[in-house]
Coordinates of C-alpha atoms in Angstrom, one line a residue:
X669 CA 3.2 -1.4 16.8
X670 CA 2.0 -2.5 18.7
X671 CA 2.2 -5.2 21.1
X672 CA -0.8 -8.3 21.4
X673 CA -1.4 -9.1 25.4
X674 CA 0.9 -11.2 27.0
X675 CA -1.5 -12.6 28.9
X676 CA -1.4 -15.0 25.0
X677 CA 2.0 -15.4 26.6
X678 CA 0.5 -16.9 29.6
X679 CA -2.5 -18.5 28.1
X680 CA -2.7 -22.8 28.1
X681 CA -1.8 -24.4 24.6
X682 CA -4.9 -27.0 25.0
X683 CA -8.3 -25.1 22.9
X684 CA -10.9 -24.1 25.6
X685 CA -13.5 -26.6 26.3
X686 CA -16.7 -26.0 24.3
X687 CA -19.1 -24.7 27.0
X688 CA -15.5 -22.7 28.8
X689 CA -17.5 -19.4 26.5
X690 CA -21.5 -19.3 27.0
X691 CA -21.5 -16.3 24.3
X692 CA -20.4 -19.0 21.9
X693 CA -23.3 -20.9 19.9
X694 CA -23.4 -24.7 20.2
X695 CA -20.5 -26.5 17.7
X696 CA -23.4 -28.1 14.9
X697 CA -26.9 -26.7 13.7
X698 CA -28.0 -30.7 14.5
X699 CA -27.5 -30.4 18.3
X700 CA -30.2 -31.0 21.5
X701 CA -31.7 -27.9 22.9
X702 CA -32.6 -28.2 26.5
X703 CA -36.0 -28.2 26.1
X704 CA -35.4 -31.6 24.2
X705 CA -34.3 -32.5 20.0
X706 CA -36.0 -30.9 18.0
X707 CA -38.8 -31.6 15.2
X708 CA -37.6 -32.9 12.1
X709 CA -39.1 -31.2 8.9
X710 CA -37.7 -29.1 6.4
X711 CA -36.3 -25.6 7.3
X712 CA -38.2 -22.9 5.4
X713 CA -35.0 -19.8 4.7
X714 CA -37.4 -17.6 6.4
X715 CA -36.7 -20.3 10.1
X716 CA -32.9 -21.2 8.9
X717 CA -32.3 -17.5 9.4
X718 CA -34.1 -17.0 13.1
X719 CA -32.0 -19.9 14.1
X720 CA -28.8 -17.9 13.0
X721 CA -30.2 -14.5 14.0
X722 CA -30.6 -16.9 17.3
X723 CA -26.8 -18.3 17.0
X724 CA -25.8 -14.2 17.6
X725 CA -25.3 -13.1 21.1
X726 CA -25.8 -9.4 22.3
X727 CA -22.1 -8.9 21.5
X728 CA -22.1 -10.4 18.8
X729 CA -25.0 -8.5 17.0
X730 CA -23.7 -4.7 19.0
X731 CA -20.4 -5.9 15.7
X732 CA -22.9 -6.4 12.7
X733 CA -24.7 -2.8 13.5
X734 CA -20.6 -1.1 14.0
X735 CA -20.7 -3.4 10.7
X736 CA -24.0 -1.7 9.2
X737 CA -23.0 1.3 10.0
X738 CA -20.2 1.5 8.5
X739 CA -21.6 0.2 4.6
X740 CA -23.6 2.9 4.5
X741 CA -20.6 4.9 5.7
X742 CA -19.9 3.3 2.2
X743 CA -22.3 3.9 0.0
X744 CA -22.7 7.5 1.5
X745 CA -19.1 8.1 0.2
X746 CA -20.2 6.2 -3.8
X747 CA -22.9 8.4 -3.9
X748 CA -20.9 11.6 -3.4
X749 CA -18.3 10.5 -5.3
X750 CA -19.9 9.7 -8.9
X751 CA -21.5 13.6 -8.3
X752 CA -18.8 15.1 -7.2
X753 CA -16.0 13.6 -9.1
X754 CA -17.5 12.8 -12.4
X755 CA -15.5 11.0 -15.8
X756 CA -15.8 13.9 -17.7
X757 CA -16.7 16.8 -15.9
X758 CA -18.2 18.3 -18.3
X759 CA -21.0 15.7 -17.9
X760 CA -24.8 17.1 -16.4
X761 CA -25.8 13.1 -15.4
X762 CA -23.6 11.7 -12.7
X763 CA -22.9 7.9 -12.8
X764 CA -24.8 5.0 -12.6
X765 CA -24.8 3.8 -8.9
X766 CA -23.0 0.7 -9.0
X767 CA -19.9 2.3 -11.7
X768 CA -17.8 3.7 -8.1
X769 CA -17.5 -0.9 -7.6
X770 CA -16.4 -1.6 -11.2
X771 CA -12.9 -0.6 -11.0
X772 CA -9.5 -2.4 -11.6
X773 CA -9.5 -5.9 -10.6
X774 CA -13.5 -6.3 -10.3
X775 CA -13.0 -6.2 -14.5
X776 CA -11.4 -9.2 -14.3
X777 CA -14.4 -11.1 -12.1
X778 CA -16.7 -9.6 -13.8
X779 CA -15.0 -11.5 -17.4
X780 CA -13.6 -14.8 -15.9
X781 CA -17.7 -15.0 -14.5
X782 CA -19.4 -14.3 -17.9
X783 CA -16.5 -15.7 -19.7
X784 CA -14.6 -18.8 -18.4
X785 CA -10.6 -18.8 -17.7
X786 CA -10.1 -18.6 -22.2
X787 CA -13.3 -18.1 -23.6
X788 CA -13.0 -18.9 -28.1
X789 CA -10.0 -20.9 -27.5
X790 CA -8.3 -17.6 -26.1
X791 CA -6.0 -17.7 -23.6
X792 CA -2.0 -16.1 -23.0
X793 CA -0.7 -17.2 -26.2
X794 CA -2.5 -14.4 -27.4
X795 CA -1.3 -10.6 -27.9
X796 CA -3.1 -8.2 -25.1
X797 CA -4.5 -11.5 -22.8
X798 CA -5.8 -9.9 -19.9
X799 CA -3.5 -12.5 -17.4
X800 CA -7.5 -13.8 -16.3
X801 CA -6.0 -16.4 -14.3
X802 CA -3.9 -14.7 -11.8
X803 CA -7.1 -15.0 -10.0
X804 CA -8.7 -17.6 -8.3
X805 CA -11.9 -19.5 -9.1
X806 CA -13.5 -19.0 -6.1
X807 CA -14.9 -16.2 -5.8
X808 CA -15.9 -15.5 -9.8
X809 CA -17.5 -19.2 -10.1
X810 CA -19.8 -17.9 -6.9
X811 CA -20.8 -14.5 -8.4
X812 CA -21.8 -17.0 -11.1
X813 CA -24.3 -18.6 -8.7
X814 CA -25.4 -14.8 -8.0
X815 CA -25.8 -13.8 -10.4
X816 CA -28.2 -16.2 -11.2
X817 CA -30.8 -14.7 -9.3
X818 CA -29.7 -11.1 -8.9
X819 CA -29.7 -9.7 -12.6
X820 CA -27.3 -6.6 -12.4
X821 CA -23.5 -9.2 -12.8
X822 CA -22.5 -5.2 -10.1
X823 CA -24.4 -6.1 -7.1
X824 CA -23.5 -9.7 -6.8
X825 CA -20.4 -9.2 -6.4
X826 CA -21.7 -6.1 -4.1
X827 CA -24.3 -8.2 -2.4
X828 CA -21.4 -11.6 -1.9
X829 CA -18.8 -9.1 -0.3
X830 CA -21.1 -7.5 2.8
X831 CA -22.5 -11.3 3.6
X832 CA -19.2 -12.5 3.8
X833 CA -17.5 -9.1 5.4
X834 CA -20.6 -9.8 8.0
X835 CA -19.4 -13.2 9.1
X836 CA -16.0 -12.2 9.1
X837 CA -16.7 -9.4 11.3
X838 CA -18.3 -11.3 13.9
X839 CA -15.8 -14.3 13.4
X840 CA -12.9 -11.9 14.0
X841 CA -14.5 -10.6 17.4
X842 CA -14.6 -13.9 18.3
X843 CA -11.2 -14.4 17.8
X844 CA -10.3 -11.3 19.6
X845 CA -12.2 -11.8 23.0
X846 CA -10.9 -15.8 22.8
X847 CA -7.4 -14.3 23.4
X848 CA -8.6 -10.3 25.5
X849 CA -11.0 -10.7 28.8
X850 CA -11.0 -6.9 28.8
X851 CA -14.9 -6.0 27.7
X852 CA -14.5 -4.2 24.7
X853 CA -12.0 -6.7 22.8
X854 CA -14.0 -7.6 20.5
X855 CA -16.6 -4.5 19.5
X856 CA -12.3 -1.8 19.1
X857 CA -11.3 -5.0 16.7
X858 CA -14.0 -4.7 14.6
X859 CA -13.7 -1.0 14.2
X860 CA -10.0 -0.5 13.7
X861 CA -10.9 -3.3 11.4
X862 CA -13.7 -1.7 9.9
X863 CA -11.3 2.1 9.7
X864 CA -7.7 0.4 7.5
X865 CA -7.0 2.5 5.3
X866 CA -7.7 0.1 2.2
X867 CA -11.2 -1.3 4.3
X868 CA -13.0 -0.1 1.0
X869 CA -11.8 -2.8 -1.1
X870 CA -14.3 -5.7 2.2
X871 CA -17.1 -3.7 0.5
X872 CA -16.2 -3.9 -3.4
X873 CA -17.0 -7.2 -5.1
X874 CA -13.6 -8.6 -5.1
X875 CA -11.9 -11.4 -2.7
X876 CA -10.6 -9.7 0.3
X877 CA -14.6 -9.9 2.2
X878 CA -15.2 -14.0 1.0
X879 CA -11.0 -14.6 2.1
X880 CA -11.8 -13.8 5.4
X881 CA -15.4 -15.0 5.8
X882 CA -13.5 -18.9 5.8
X883 CA -10.5 -17.5 7.4
X884 CA -11.2 -16.5 9.9
X885 CA -13.5 -19.3 11.4
X886 CA -11.9 -21.5 9.9
X887 CA -8.8 -19.6 12.6
X888 CA -11.7 -19.9 15.2
X889 CA -12.5 -22.7 14.9
X890 CA -9.3 -25.0 15.0
X891 CA -9.4 -22.9 18.4
X892 CA -12.1 -25.0 19.7
X893 CA -10.9 -28.1 18.5
X894 CA -12.9 -29.0 15.3
X895 CA -9.6 -29.7 12.6
X896 CA -12.3 -31.4 10.7
X897 CA -14.0 -27.8 10.3
X898 CA -11.6 -25.2 10.0
X899 CA -9.5 -28.0 7.8
X900 CA -12.9 -27.7 5.6
X901 CA -13.5 -23.7 5.7
X902 CA -9.6 -23.4 5.1
X903 CA -10.0 -25.2 1.0
X904 CA -12.1 -23.5 0.6
X905 CA -10.3 -20.0 1.3
X906 CA -7.7 -21.2 -0.6
X907 CA -10.4 -21.7 -3.6
X908 CA -10.3 -17.7 -2.8
X909 CA -6.8 -16.4 -2.7
X910 CA -3.5 -18.7 -2.3
X911 CA -3.2 -17.3 0.9
X912 CA -5.1 -20.0 1.7
X913 CA -1.7 -22.0 1.6
X914 CA -0.4 -19.8 3.9
X915 CA -3.8 -20.5 6.2
X916 CA -3.3 -24.3 5.9
X917 CA 0.3 -24.5 6.7
X918 CA -0.7 -21.9 10.2
X919 CA -3.5 -24.8 10.9
X920 CA -0.4 -27.4 10.5
X921 CA 1.6 -25.9 12.9
X922 CA -1.2 -25.6 15.0
X923 CA -1.8 -28.5 15.3
X924 CA 1.7 -30.2 16.1
X925 CA 2.0 -27.6 18.4
X926 CA -1.3 -28.1 20.2
X927 CA -1.3 -31.9 19.6
X928 CA -0.4 -32.5 23.0
X929 CA -4.0 -31.3 24.3
X930 CA -5.8 -33.5 22.1
X931 CA -4.2 -36.8 20.6
X932 CA -7.2 -35.8 17.0
X933 CA -4.9 -38.2 14.5
X934 CA -8.9 -39.2 13.1
X935 CA -8.3 -34.8 12.6
X936 CA -5.0 -35.4 10.4
X937 CA -5.4 -36.3 6.7
X938 CA -8.5 -33.4 6.7
X939 CA -5.7 -30.8 6.9
X940 CA -3.8 -32.3 3.7
X941 CA -7.6 -31.5 2.3
X942 CA -7.0 -27.9 1.4
X943 CA -3.9 -28.7 -1.1
X944 CA -6.9 -29.4 -3.1
X945 CA -8.3 -26.4 -4.8
X946 CA -4.7 -24.9 -5.4
X947 CA -4.3 -28.7 -7.0
X948 CA -7.2 -28.7 -9.5
X949 CA -7.3 -25.3 -10.3
X950 CA -3.3 -26.0 -11.5
X951 CA -4.5 -29.3 -13.2
X952 CA -7.3 -27.5 -15.1
X953 CA -4.4 -24.8 -16.2
X954 CA -1.3 -27.8 -16.6
X955 CA -5.1 -29.0 -19.3
X956 CA -5.4 -25.6 -21.2
X957 CA -1.5 -24.2 -20.7
X958 CA 0.5 -26.7 -19.7
X959 CA 1.7 -25.0 -17.3
X960 CA 1.5 -26.3 -14.1
X961 CA 2.0 -23.0 -12.2
X962 CA -0.5 -20.8 -15.5
X963 CA -1.6 -18.5 -11.7
X964 CA 1.7 -17.8 -10.8
X965 CA 3.2 -16.9 -15.0
X966 CA -0.3 -14.6 -15.7
X967 CA 0.6 -12.5 -12.6
X968 CA 5.3 -12.3 -13.7
X969 CA 3.5 -11.0 -16.7
X970 CA 1.0 -9.1 -16.4
X971 CA 2.2 -7.4 -12.8
X972 CA 6.0 -8.3 -12.6
X973 CA 5.6 -10.6 -10.1
X974 CA 8.7 -13.0 -10.9
X975 CA 11.2 -13.5 -7.9
X976 CA 14.1 -11.2 -6.6
X977 CA 15.5 -11.7 -3.6
X978 CA 13.6 -9.3 -0.7
X979 CA 16.5 -6.6 -1.4
X980 CA 16.5 -6.6 -4.6
X981 CA 12.5 -5.6 -4.2
X982 CA 13.0 -3.3 -1.4
X983 CA 15.8 -1.5 -2.9
X984 CA 12.6 -1.6 -7.3
X985 CA 10.3 -0.4 -5.2
X986 CA 12.2 2.0 -3.0
X987 CA 13.1 3.4 -6.0
X988 CA 9.6 3.7 -6.9
X989 CA 8.5 5.8 -4.0
X990 CA 11.3 8.5 -3.7
X991 CA 13.2 9.1 -7.2
X992 CA 11.1 10.3 -9.0
X993 CA 10.3 8.1 -11.6
X994 CA 7.1 7.9 -11.4
X995 CA 4.0 10.3 -11.1
X996 CA 3.1 11.3 -7.6
X997 CA 0.0 9.0 -7.4
X998 CA 2.2 6.4 -8.6
X999 CA 5.0 7.0 -6.2
X1000 CA 2.4 7.8 -2.5
X1001 CA 1.5 3.8 -3.6
X1002 CA 5.0 2.8 -3.6
X1003 CA 5.3 4.6 -0.4
X1004 CA 1.9 2.7 1.8
X1005 CA 4.0 -0.5 0.2
X1006 CA 6.7 -0.1 1.7
X1007 CA 5.1 1.1 5.6
X1008 CA 3.3 -1.7 5.1
X1009 CA 5.7 -4.4 5.0
X1010 CA 7.3 -2.7 7.3
X1011 CA 4.3 -3.0 9.8
X1012 CA 3.8 -7.0 9.1
X1013 CA 7.9 -7.5 10.0
X1014 CA 7.4 -5.9 12.8
X1015 CA 4.1 -7.8 13.7
X1016 CA 5.3 -10.9 12.6
X1017 CA 9.0 -10.4 14.7
X1018 CA 6.3 -9.6 18.1
X1019 CA 4.0 -12.7 17.2
X1020 CA 7.4 -14.4 16.9
X1021 CA 8.4 -12.8 20.4
X1022 CA 5.8 -13.2 21.7
X1023 CA 5.2 -17.6 20.6
X1024 CA 2.2 -17.2 18.6
X1025 CA 4.2 -19.5 16.3
X1026 CA 1.7 -20.3 13.7
X1027 CA 0.1 -16.6 14.0
X1028 CA 3.7 -15.7 12.6
X1029 CA 4.1 -18.6 9.7
X1030 CA 0.5 -17.3 8.3
X1031 CA 2.0 -13.1 8.4
X1032 CA 5.3 -14.0 7.2
X1033 CA 4.4 -16.7 4.6
X1034 CA 2.3 -13.8 3.1
X1035 CA 5.1 -11.8 3.4
X1036 CA 7.6 -13.1 1.8
X1037 CA 5.6 -14.2 -1.4
X1038 CA 4.4 -10.5 -1.6
X1039 CA 7.9 -9.3 -1.1
X1040 CA 9.9 -11.4 -3.1
X1041 CA 7.9 -10.1 -6.5
X1042 CA 10.3 -7.2 -8.7
X1043 CA 8.8 -4.6 -6.1
X1044 CA 6.3 -4.2 -4.2
X1045 CA 2.5 -5.0 -4.6
X1046 CA -0.7 -5.0 -2.1
X1047 CA 0.6 -5.2 0.6
X1048 CA -1.5 -2.6 1.5
X1049 CA -4.6 -4.9 1.1
X1050 CA -3.1 -8.3 3.0
X1051 CA -3.3 -5.7 5.8
X1052 CA -6.5 -6.7 5.8
X1053 CA -6.0 -11.1 6.0
X1054 CA -4.1 -10.3 9.3
X1055 CA -6.5 -10.9 12.2
X1056 CA -3.6 -10.6 14.4
X1057 CA -2.8 -6.9 13.4
X1058 CA -6.5 -5.6 14.3
X1059 CA -6.1 -7.3 18.3
X1060 CA -2.3 -6.7 18.7
X1061 CA -4.1 -3.5 18.2
X1062 CA -6.6 -3.8 19.9
X1063 CA -5.3 -5.2 23.3
X1064 CA -1.9 -2.5 22.8
X1065 CA -5.3 0.7 22.7
X1066 CA -6.7 -1.1 25.4
X1067 CA -3.8 -0.7 27.3
X1068 CA -3.3 2.5 27.3
X1069 CA -6.7 4.8 25.5
X1070 CA -4.8 7.6 23.8
X1071 CA -3.6 4.6 21.0
X1072 CA -8.1 4.7 19.7
X1073 CA -7.2 8.3 19.8
X1074 CA -4.8 8.2 17.5
X1075 CA -5.3 5.6 15.8
X1076 CA -9.1 7.2 15.2
X1077 CA -7.2 10.2 13.6
X1078 CA -4.7 8.9 11.5
X1079 CA -6.7 6.5 9.5
X1080 CA -9.9 8.5 9.1
X1081 CA -8.1 10.6 6.8
X1082 CA -6.2 7.7 5.3
X1083 CA -9.5 5.9 5.1
X1084 CA -11.1 7.8 3.3
X1085 CA -8.7 8.6 0.7
X1086 CA -7.9 5.6 0.1
X1087 CA -11.9 4.7 -0.4
X1088 CA -12.0 9.0 -3.4
X1089 CA -9.1 7.2 -5.0
X1090 CA -10.9 3.3 -5.5
X1091 CA -14.5 4.8 -6.3
X1092 CA -13.6 7.5 -8.7
X1093 CA -10.3 5.3 -10.6
X1094 CA -8.2 7.6 -9.8
X1095 CA -4.9 6.4 -8.9
X1096 CA -2.3 7.9 -10.7
X1097 CA -1.8 11.8 -10.1

């Protein structure tokens, strides 16, 4: 497990001035430029796009080029999968172009966006209920909005993830460059991130890309001392996943630890903003089900996420992985869950050792939430949300070039296997 560069420990806690890094854009779109104030006029969509592109540095464009190449690779893999792995081996017609991405959790997001949470007064009081209230409303609401313009639901979901992923990789690279002075640190971090074993979920109509499109810019703006914008972006992240609450806790801790440097008391009320989306969603669920924690109850019913001690959860997952009680596909899945938990614990320990307390709190809360169920579920996917992991791997590989070779050699086959598993829908052996 990589250690984050020792320069992180030596870095002053006071956020660097925004003018200290010329590669970053101005703090707000409305700032004046060196040539004078911007003319007052209504900007066309093309003008807005060109202005956005102008704010990108050459390093950002290089990262986006890498991102685009990875999306092309996913598209080629999906195209091949629908021809080589059809549901019926005797078929002479491949499935639709977007069908490989319509798997598993996508059905829940589609049903929420299309029909709502409780269509026709249906709900958890009925047998066979799909427990859709376990999923927060941010992604389905955006999916419904994009569907107004994009007729295909699946295409709308892919478009959201594609755009959100582009925002996420640029923000991730900028965060990495704040922490690591080496040339190419941002590109190396994004490379490891895009080749992570569960990277396929960034390309599908899932919540990971959208969450990171809010969470990573939120963390980046917090490092620059813009607490209001950071809190607003964190609130948007909380509409997408409960992990936004973990980010909010890290943000508060970062504010406290750096208070001597900024002394911005006016930003303090803004730090409560991320709690609002979770409260409103719980209020909505209570009005329909009578249960303020209906989203948690749905997870318990559908995914065995009722509370167990960490050692009980480890034991149950270990038994499912190695005691031959599950089919080979599910056993492999539980083995991956155990490996991801170990990686998360090592990462959190290293962050504590380096005194990166806010990031350690973020990953620690994530591990606690995922590691106190009956057994582990979705921890490998959660690694996508742990940005210190990818920065740490990049730092390690920059000090030891062999690490990059080892990572690519191991991650390549794993990433391909997980992608094909998702795209073909064949998880269980």
